[in-house]
mmCIF file of C-alpha atoms in Angstrom:
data_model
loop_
_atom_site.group_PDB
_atom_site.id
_atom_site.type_symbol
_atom_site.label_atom_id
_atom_site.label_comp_id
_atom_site.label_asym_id
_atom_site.label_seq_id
_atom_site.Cartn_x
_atom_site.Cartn_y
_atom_site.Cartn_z
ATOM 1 C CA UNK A 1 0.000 0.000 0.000
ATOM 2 C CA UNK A 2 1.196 3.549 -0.729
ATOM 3 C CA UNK A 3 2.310 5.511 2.348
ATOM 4 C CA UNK A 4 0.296 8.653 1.161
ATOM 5 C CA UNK A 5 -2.771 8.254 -1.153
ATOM 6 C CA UNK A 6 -5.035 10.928 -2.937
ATOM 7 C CA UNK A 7 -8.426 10.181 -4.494
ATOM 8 C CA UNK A 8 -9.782 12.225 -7.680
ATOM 9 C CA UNK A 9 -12.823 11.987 -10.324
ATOM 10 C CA UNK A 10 -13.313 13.499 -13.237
ATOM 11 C CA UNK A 11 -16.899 13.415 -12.368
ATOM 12 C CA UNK A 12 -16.322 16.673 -10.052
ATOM 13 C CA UNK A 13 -15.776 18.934 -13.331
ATOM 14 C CA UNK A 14 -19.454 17.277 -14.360
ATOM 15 C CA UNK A 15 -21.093 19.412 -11.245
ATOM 16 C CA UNK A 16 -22.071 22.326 -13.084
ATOM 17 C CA UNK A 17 -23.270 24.843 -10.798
ATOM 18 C CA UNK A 18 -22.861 27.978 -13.344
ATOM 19 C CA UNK A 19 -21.457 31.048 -12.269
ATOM 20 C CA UNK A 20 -21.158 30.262 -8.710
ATOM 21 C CA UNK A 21 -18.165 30.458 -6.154
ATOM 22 C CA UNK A 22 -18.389 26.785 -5.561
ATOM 23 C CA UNK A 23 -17.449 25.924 -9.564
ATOM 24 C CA UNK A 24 -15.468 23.348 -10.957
ATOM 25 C CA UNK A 25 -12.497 25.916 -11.934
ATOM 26 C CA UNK A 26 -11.687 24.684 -7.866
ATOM 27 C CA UNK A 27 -10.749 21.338 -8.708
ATOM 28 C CA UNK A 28 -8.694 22.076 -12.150
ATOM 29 C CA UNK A 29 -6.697 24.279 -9.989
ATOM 30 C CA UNK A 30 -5.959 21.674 -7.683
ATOM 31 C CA UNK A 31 -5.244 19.375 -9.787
ATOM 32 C CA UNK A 32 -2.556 21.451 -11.703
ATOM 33 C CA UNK A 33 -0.942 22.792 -9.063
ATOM 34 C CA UNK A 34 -0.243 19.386 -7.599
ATOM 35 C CA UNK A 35 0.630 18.308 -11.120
ATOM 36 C CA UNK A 36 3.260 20.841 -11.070
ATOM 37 C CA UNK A 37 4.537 19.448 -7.367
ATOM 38 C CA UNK A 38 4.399 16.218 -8.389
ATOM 39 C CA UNK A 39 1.045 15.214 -6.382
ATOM 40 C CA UNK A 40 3.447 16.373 -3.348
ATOM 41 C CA UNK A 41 4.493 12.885 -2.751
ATOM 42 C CA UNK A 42 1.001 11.729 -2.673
ATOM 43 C CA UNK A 43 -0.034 8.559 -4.971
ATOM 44 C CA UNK A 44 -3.249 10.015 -7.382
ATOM 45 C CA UNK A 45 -6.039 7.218 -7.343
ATOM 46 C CA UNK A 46 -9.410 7.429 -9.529
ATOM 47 C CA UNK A 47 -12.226 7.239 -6.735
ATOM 48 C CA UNK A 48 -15.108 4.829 -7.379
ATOM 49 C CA UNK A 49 -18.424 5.656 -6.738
ATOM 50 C CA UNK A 50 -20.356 5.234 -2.904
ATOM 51 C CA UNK A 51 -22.505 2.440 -2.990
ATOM 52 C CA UNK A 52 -25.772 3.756 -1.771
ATOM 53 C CA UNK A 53 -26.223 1.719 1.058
ATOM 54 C CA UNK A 54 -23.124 4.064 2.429
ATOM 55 C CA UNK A 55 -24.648 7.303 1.823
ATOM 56 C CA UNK A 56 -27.576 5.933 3.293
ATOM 57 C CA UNK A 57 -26.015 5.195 6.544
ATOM 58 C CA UNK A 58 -25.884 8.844 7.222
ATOM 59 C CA UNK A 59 -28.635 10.455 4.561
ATOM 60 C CA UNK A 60 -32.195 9.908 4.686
ATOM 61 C CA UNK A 61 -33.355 7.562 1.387
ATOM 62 C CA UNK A 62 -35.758 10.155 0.551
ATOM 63 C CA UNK A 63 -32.832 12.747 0.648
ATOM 64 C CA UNK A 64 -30.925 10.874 -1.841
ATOM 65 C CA UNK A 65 -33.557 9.905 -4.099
ATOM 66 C CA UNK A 66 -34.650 13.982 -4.182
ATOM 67 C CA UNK A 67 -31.042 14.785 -5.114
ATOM 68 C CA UNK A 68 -30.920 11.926 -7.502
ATOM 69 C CA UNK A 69 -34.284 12.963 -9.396
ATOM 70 C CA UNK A 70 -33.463 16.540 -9.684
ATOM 71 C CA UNK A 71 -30.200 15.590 -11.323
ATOM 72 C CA UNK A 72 -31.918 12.878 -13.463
ATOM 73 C CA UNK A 73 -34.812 15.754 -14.497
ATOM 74 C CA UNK A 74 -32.104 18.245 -15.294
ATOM 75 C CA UNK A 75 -30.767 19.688 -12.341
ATOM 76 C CA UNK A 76 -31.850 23.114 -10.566
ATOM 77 C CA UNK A 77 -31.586 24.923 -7.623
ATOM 78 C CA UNK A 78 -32.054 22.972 -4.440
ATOM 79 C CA UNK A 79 -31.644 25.799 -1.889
ATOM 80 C CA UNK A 80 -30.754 29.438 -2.318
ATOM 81 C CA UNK A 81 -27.314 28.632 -2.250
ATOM 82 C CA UNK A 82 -27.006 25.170 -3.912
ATOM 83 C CA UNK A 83 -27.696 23.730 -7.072
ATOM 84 C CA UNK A 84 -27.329 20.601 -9.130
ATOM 85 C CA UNK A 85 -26.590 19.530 -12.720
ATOM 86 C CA UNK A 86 -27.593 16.367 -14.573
ATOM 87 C CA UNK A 87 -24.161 15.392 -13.461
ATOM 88 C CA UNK A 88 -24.314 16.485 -10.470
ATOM 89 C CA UNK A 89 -25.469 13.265 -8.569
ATOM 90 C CA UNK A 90 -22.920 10.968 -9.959
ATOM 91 C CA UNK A 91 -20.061 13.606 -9.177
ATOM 92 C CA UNK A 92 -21.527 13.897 -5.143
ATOM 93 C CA UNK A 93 -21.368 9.551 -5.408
ATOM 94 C CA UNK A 94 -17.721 10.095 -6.208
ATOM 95 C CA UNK A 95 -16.826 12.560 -3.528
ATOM 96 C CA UNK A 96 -18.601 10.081 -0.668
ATOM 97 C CA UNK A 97 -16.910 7.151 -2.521
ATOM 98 C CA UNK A 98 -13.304 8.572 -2.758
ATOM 99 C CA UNK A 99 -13.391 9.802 1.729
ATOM 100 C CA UNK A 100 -14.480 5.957 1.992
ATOM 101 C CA UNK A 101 -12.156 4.757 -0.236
ATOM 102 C CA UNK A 102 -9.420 6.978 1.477
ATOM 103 C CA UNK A 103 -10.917 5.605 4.728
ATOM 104 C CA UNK A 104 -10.179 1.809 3.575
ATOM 105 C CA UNK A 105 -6.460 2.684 2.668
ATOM 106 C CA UNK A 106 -5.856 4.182 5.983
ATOM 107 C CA UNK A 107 -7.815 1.531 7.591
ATOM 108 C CA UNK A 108 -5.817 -1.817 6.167
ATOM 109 C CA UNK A 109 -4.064 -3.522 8.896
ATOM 110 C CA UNK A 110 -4.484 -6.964 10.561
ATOM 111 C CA UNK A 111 -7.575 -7.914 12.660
ATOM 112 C CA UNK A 112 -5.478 -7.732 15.790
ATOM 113 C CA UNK A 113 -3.136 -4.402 15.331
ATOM 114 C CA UNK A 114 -3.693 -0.727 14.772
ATOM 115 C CA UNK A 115 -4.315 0.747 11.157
ATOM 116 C CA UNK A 116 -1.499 1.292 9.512
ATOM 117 C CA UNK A 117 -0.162 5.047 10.122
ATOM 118 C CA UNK A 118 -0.378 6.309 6.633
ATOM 119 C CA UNK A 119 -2.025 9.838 5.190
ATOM 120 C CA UNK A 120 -4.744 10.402 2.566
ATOM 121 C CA UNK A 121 -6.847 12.922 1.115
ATOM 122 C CA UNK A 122 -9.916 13.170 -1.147
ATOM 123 C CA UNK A 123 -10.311 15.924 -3.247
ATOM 124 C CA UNK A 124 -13.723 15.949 -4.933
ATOM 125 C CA UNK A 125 -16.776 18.508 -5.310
ATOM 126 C CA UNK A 126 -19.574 18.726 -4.313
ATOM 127 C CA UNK A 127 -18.434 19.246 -0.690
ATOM 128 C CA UNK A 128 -20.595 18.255 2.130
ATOM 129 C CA UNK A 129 -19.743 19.630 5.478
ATOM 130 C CA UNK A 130 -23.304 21.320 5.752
ATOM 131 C CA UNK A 131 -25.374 18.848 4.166
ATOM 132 C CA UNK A 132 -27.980 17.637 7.406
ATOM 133 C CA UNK A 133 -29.493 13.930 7.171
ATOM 134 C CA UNK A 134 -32.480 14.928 5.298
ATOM 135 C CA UNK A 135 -31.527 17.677 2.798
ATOM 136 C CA UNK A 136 -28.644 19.566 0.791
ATOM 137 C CA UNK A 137 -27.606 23.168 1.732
ATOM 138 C CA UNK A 138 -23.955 25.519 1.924
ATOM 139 C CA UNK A 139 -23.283 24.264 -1.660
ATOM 140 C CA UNK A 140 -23.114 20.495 -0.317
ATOM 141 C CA UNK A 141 -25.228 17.497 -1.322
ATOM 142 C CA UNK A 142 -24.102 14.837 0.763
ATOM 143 C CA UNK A 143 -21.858 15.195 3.662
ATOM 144 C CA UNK A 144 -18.640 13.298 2.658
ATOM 145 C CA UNK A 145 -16.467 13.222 5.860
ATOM 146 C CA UNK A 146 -19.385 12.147 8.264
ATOM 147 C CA UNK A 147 -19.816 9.368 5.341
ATOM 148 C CA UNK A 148 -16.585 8.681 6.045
ATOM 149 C CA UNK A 149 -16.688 7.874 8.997
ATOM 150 C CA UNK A 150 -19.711 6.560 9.674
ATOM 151 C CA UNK A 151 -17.956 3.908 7.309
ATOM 152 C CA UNK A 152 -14.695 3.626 9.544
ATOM 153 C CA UNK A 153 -16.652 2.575 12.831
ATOM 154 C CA UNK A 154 -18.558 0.459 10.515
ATOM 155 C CA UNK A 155 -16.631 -3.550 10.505
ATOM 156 C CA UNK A 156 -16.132 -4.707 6.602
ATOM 157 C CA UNK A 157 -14.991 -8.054 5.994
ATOM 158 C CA UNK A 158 -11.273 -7.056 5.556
ATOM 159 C CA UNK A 159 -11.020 -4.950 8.327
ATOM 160 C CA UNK A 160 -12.338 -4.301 12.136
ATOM 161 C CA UNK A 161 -13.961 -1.279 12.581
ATOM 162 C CA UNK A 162 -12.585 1.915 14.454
ATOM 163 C CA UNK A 163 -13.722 2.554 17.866
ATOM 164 C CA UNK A 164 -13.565 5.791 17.664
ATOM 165 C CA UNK A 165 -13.157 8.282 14.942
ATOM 166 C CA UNK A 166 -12.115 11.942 15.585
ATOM 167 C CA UNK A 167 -13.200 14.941 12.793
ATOM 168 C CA UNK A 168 -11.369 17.897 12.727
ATOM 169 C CA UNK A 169 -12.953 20.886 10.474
ATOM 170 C CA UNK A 170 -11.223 23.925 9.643
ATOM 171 C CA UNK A 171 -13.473 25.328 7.524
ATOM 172 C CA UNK A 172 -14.084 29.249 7.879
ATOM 173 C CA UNK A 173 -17.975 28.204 7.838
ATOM 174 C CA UNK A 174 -18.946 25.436 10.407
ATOM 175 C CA UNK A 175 -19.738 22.255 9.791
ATOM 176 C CA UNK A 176 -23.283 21.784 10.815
ATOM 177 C CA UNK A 177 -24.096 18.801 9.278
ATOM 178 C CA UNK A 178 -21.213 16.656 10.545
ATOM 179 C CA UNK A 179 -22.173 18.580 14.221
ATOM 180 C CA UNK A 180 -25.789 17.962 14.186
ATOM 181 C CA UNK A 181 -25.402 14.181 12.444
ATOM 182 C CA UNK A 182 -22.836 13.248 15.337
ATOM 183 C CA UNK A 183 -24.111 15.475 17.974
ATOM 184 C CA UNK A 184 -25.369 12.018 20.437
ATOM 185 C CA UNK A 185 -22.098 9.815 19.371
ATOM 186 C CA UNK A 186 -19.443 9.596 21.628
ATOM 187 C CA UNK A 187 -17.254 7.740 19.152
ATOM 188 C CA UNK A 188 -16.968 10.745 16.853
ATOM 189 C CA UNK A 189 -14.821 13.524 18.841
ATOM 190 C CA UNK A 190 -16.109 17.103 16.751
ATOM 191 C CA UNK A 191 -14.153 19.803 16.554
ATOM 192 C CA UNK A 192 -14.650 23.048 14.580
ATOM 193 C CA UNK A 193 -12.681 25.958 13.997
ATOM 194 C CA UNK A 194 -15.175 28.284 12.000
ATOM 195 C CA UNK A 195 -15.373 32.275 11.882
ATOM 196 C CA UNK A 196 -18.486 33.244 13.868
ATOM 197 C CA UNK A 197 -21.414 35.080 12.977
ATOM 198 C CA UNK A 198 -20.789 33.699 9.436
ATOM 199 C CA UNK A 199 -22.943 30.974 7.857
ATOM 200 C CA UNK A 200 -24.848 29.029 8.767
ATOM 201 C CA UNK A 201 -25.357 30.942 11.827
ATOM 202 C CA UNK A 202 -24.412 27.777 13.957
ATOM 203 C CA UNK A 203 -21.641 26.511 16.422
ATOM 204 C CA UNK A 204 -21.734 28.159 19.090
ATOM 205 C CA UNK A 205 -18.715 27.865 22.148
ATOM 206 C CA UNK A 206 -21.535 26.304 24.417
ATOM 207 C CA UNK A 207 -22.838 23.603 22.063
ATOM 208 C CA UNK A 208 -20.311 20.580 23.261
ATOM 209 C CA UNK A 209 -23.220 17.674 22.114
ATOM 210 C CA UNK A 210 -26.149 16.042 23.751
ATOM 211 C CA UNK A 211 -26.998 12.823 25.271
ATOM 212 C CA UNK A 212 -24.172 10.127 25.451
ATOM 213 C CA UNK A 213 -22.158 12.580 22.983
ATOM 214 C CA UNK A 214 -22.043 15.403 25.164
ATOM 215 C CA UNK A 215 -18.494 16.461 25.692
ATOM 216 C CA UNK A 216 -18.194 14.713 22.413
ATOM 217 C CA UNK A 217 -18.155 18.136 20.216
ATOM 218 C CA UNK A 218 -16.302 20.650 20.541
ATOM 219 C CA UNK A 219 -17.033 24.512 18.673
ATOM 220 C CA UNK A 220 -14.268 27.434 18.629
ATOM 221 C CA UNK A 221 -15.841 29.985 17.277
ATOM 222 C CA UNK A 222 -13.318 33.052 16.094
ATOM 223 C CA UNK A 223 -13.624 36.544 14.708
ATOM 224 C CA UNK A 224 -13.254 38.034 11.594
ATOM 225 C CA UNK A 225 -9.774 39.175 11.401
ATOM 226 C CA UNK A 226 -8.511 35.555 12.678
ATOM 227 C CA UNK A 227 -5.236 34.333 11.151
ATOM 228 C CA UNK A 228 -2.476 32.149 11.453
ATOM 229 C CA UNK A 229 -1.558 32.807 15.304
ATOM 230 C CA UNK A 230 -5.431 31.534 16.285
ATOM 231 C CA UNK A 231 -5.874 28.804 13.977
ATOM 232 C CA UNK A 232 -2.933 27.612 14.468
ATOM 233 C CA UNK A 233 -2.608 28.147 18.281
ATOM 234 C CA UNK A 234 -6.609 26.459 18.665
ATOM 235 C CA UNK A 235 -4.990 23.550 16.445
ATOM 236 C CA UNK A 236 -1.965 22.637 18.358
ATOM 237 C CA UNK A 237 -2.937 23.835 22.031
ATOM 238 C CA UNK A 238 -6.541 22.728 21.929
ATOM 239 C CA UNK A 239 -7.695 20.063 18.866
ATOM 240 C CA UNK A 240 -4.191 18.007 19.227
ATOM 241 C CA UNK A 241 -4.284 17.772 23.017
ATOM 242 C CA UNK A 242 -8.315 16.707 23.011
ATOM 243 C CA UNK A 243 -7.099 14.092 19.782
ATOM 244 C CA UNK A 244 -4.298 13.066 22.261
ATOM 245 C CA UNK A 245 -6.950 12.426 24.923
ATOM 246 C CA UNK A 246 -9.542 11.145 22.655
ATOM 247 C CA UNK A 247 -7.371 8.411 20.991
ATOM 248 C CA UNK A 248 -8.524 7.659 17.793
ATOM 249 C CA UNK A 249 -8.434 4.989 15.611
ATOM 250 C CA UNK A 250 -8.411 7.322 12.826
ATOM 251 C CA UNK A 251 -8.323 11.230 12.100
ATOM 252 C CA UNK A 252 -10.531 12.513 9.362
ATOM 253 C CA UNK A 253 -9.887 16.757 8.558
ATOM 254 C CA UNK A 254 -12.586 18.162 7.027
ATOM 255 C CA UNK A 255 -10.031 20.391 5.177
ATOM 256 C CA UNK A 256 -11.707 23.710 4.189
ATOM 257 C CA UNK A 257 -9.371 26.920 3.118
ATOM 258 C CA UNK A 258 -11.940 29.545 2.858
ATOM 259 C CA UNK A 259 -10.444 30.951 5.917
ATOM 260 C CA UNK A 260 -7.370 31.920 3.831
ATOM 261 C CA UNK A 261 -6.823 35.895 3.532
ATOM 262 C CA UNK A 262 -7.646 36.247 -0.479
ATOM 263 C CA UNK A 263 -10.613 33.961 0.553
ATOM 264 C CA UNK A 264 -13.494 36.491 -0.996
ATOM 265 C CA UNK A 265 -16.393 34.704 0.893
ATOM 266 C CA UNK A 266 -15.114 35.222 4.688
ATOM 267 C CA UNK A 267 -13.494 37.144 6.698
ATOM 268 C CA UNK A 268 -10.323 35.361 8.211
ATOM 269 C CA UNK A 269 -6.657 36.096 7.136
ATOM 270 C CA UNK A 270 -5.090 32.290 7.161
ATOM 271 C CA UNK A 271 -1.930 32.139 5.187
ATOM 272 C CA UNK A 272 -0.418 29.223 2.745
ATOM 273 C CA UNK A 273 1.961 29.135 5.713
ATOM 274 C CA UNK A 274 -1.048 28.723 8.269
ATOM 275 C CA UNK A 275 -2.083 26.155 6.582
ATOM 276 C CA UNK A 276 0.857 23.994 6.391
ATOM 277 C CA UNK A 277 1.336 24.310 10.150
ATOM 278 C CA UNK A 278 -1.840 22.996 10.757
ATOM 279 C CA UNK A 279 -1.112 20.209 8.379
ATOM 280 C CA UNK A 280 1.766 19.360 10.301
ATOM 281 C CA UNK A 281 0.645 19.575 13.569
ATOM 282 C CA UNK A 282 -2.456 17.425 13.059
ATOM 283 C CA UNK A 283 0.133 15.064 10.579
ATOM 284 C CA UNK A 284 2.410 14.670 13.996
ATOM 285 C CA UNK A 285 -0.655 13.824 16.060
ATOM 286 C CA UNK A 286 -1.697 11.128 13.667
ATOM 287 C CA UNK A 287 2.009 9.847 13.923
ATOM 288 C CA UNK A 288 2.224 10.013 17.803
ATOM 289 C CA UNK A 289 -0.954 7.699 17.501
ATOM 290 C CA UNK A 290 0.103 5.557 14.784
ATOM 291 C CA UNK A 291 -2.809 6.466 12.983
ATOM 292 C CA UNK A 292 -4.200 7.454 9.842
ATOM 293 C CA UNK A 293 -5.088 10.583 8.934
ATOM 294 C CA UNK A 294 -6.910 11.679 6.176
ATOM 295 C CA UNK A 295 -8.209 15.029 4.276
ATOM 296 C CA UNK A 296 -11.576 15.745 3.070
ATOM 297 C CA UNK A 297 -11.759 18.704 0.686
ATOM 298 C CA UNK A 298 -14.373 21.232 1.797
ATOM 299 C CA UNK A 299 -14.618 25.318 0.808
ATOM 300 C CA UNK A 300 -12.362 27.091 -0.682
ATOM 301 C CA UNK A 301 -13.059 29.950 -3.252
ATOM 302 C CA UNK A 302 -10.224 31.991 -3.986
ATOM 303 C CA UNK A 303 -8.568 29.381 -6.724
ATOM 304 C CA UNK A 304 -4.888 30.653 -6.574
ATOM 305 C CA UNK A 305 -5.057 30.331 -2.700
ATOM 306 C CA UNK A 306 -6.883 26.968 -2.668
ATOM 307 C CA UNK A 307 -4.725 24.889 -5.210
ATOM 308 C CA UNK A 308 -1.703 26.504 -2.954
ATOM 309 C CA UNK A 309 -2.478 25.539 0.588
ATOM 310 C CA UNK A 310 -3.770 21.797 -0.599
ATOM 311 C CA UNK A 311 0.040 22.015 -1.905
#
């Protein structure tokens, strides 16, 4: 297996959203500028699609037979701020199936040992950090990294499943659908930097879960203006010592960089800098562990910046 593994579809250019911030211009400049670095030591893998059964797991049926209809009938709008193509659903299949096909890599070991450390990323569109059980919304369709790891603490025949799965979203916009779908689980440890107020108008400091999960989710909130020195201080000082405490069998990064300073749809001042400290501090965790760690692509709208700091 390849120490360091990145999953791609052509089907993400096929998600036409028209003129929109979330377009598929994001993902050709990805793509080239990791061309250009060589995929940055990462092995590039064609992602198959999510069986349904997977998305399912996490998304309402009726959710994912809406999204597949509208697609199938031509696409349109399905909120104010997200729309689909006719290629739309196949492309959204594609970004579940390449975070659970990262999620197998990272997972392969032996019945009796840890997952092998190793480090992974999935770099599709649609994202799907806001997309709630039962509908689409914040340009997402289905929400990729909680697929992901509803899949992980899910046994498969080759491998055990994880005990317990920790999500770390750096987004500048929270993740609400990954908070609200894990909000009772215990064995997914939440945490989200976002810049608040900013869409959706959620995670707030004081919402740490409910039920068993309480405890289990964890919001930092930040204000506009936030750069490197916060992120990066909230991700070493405060996500790695709670990952530390947490022990995972597996750490999943919902890896937004819409929090970068040319980022026009925010308000946060992240460098390419910031971002490959945080990298490296949540790369060190997973090592400390012996643990994989893997990157789910999320926002991201300033296309110089983006194809940069996933560099």
């Amino acid at each position: 297996m390849a120490s360091a593994v990145a999953f791609h579809h052509p089907s993400s250019l096929g998600h036409d959203t028209g003129a929109h911030p979330e377009q598929p211009a994001r993902i050709a400049a990805i793509l080239g500028a990791l061309e250009e670095a060589d995929w940055a030591g990462f092995e590039p893998r064609e992602s198959p699609a999510a069986d349904r059964a997977l998305v399912e797991a996490v998304h309402a049926p009726e959710h994912v037979e809406a999204v597949e209809s509208i697609c199938r009938a031509g696409g349109g709008p399905l909120d104010l701020d997200t729309v689909c193509s006719p290629g739309s659903f196949d492309a959204a299949l594609h970004a579940a199936g390449g975070a659970v096909a990262m999620v197998d890599e990272l997972m392969q070991g032996s019945e009796t040992g840890p997952a092998r450390p190793a480090l992974g990323a999935s770099l599709h569109r649609p994202p799907g950090h806001h997309a709630v059980r039962t509908r689409a919304m914040g340009f997402c369709l289905f929400n990729n990294v909680a697929i992901a790891a509803r899949h992980a603490l899910t046994p498969t025949p080759t491998r055990p499943g994880a005990s317990r799965v920790m999500v770390l979203d750096w987004d500048v916009h929270h993740g609400n659908g990954t908070n609200d779908l894990f909000h009772a689980d215990p064995d997914v440890l939440f945490v989200s930097i976002h810049e608040s107020p900013l869409y959706p108008g959620t995670g707030a400091a004081g919402d740490v879960g409910s039920g068993a999960g309480v405890g289990a989710t964890v919001n930092l909130p930040v204000p506009a203006g936030s750069g490197d020195e916060t992120f990066r201080s909230l991700v070493e000082h405060v996500a790695v010592p709670l990952g530390r405490a947490f022990r995972p069998d597996l750490l999943l990064v919902s890896a937004g960089f819409d929090a970068h300073r040319e980022d026009p749809l925010a308000g946060c001042a992240v460098t390419d800098e910031g971002y490959a400290a945080m990298g490296a501090a949540v790369a060190a965790l997973a090592a400390e562990l012996g643990i994989g760690l893997g990157f789910v692509l999320e926002g991201g709208y300033a296309l110089g910046a983006l194809a940069r700091s996933v560099v």
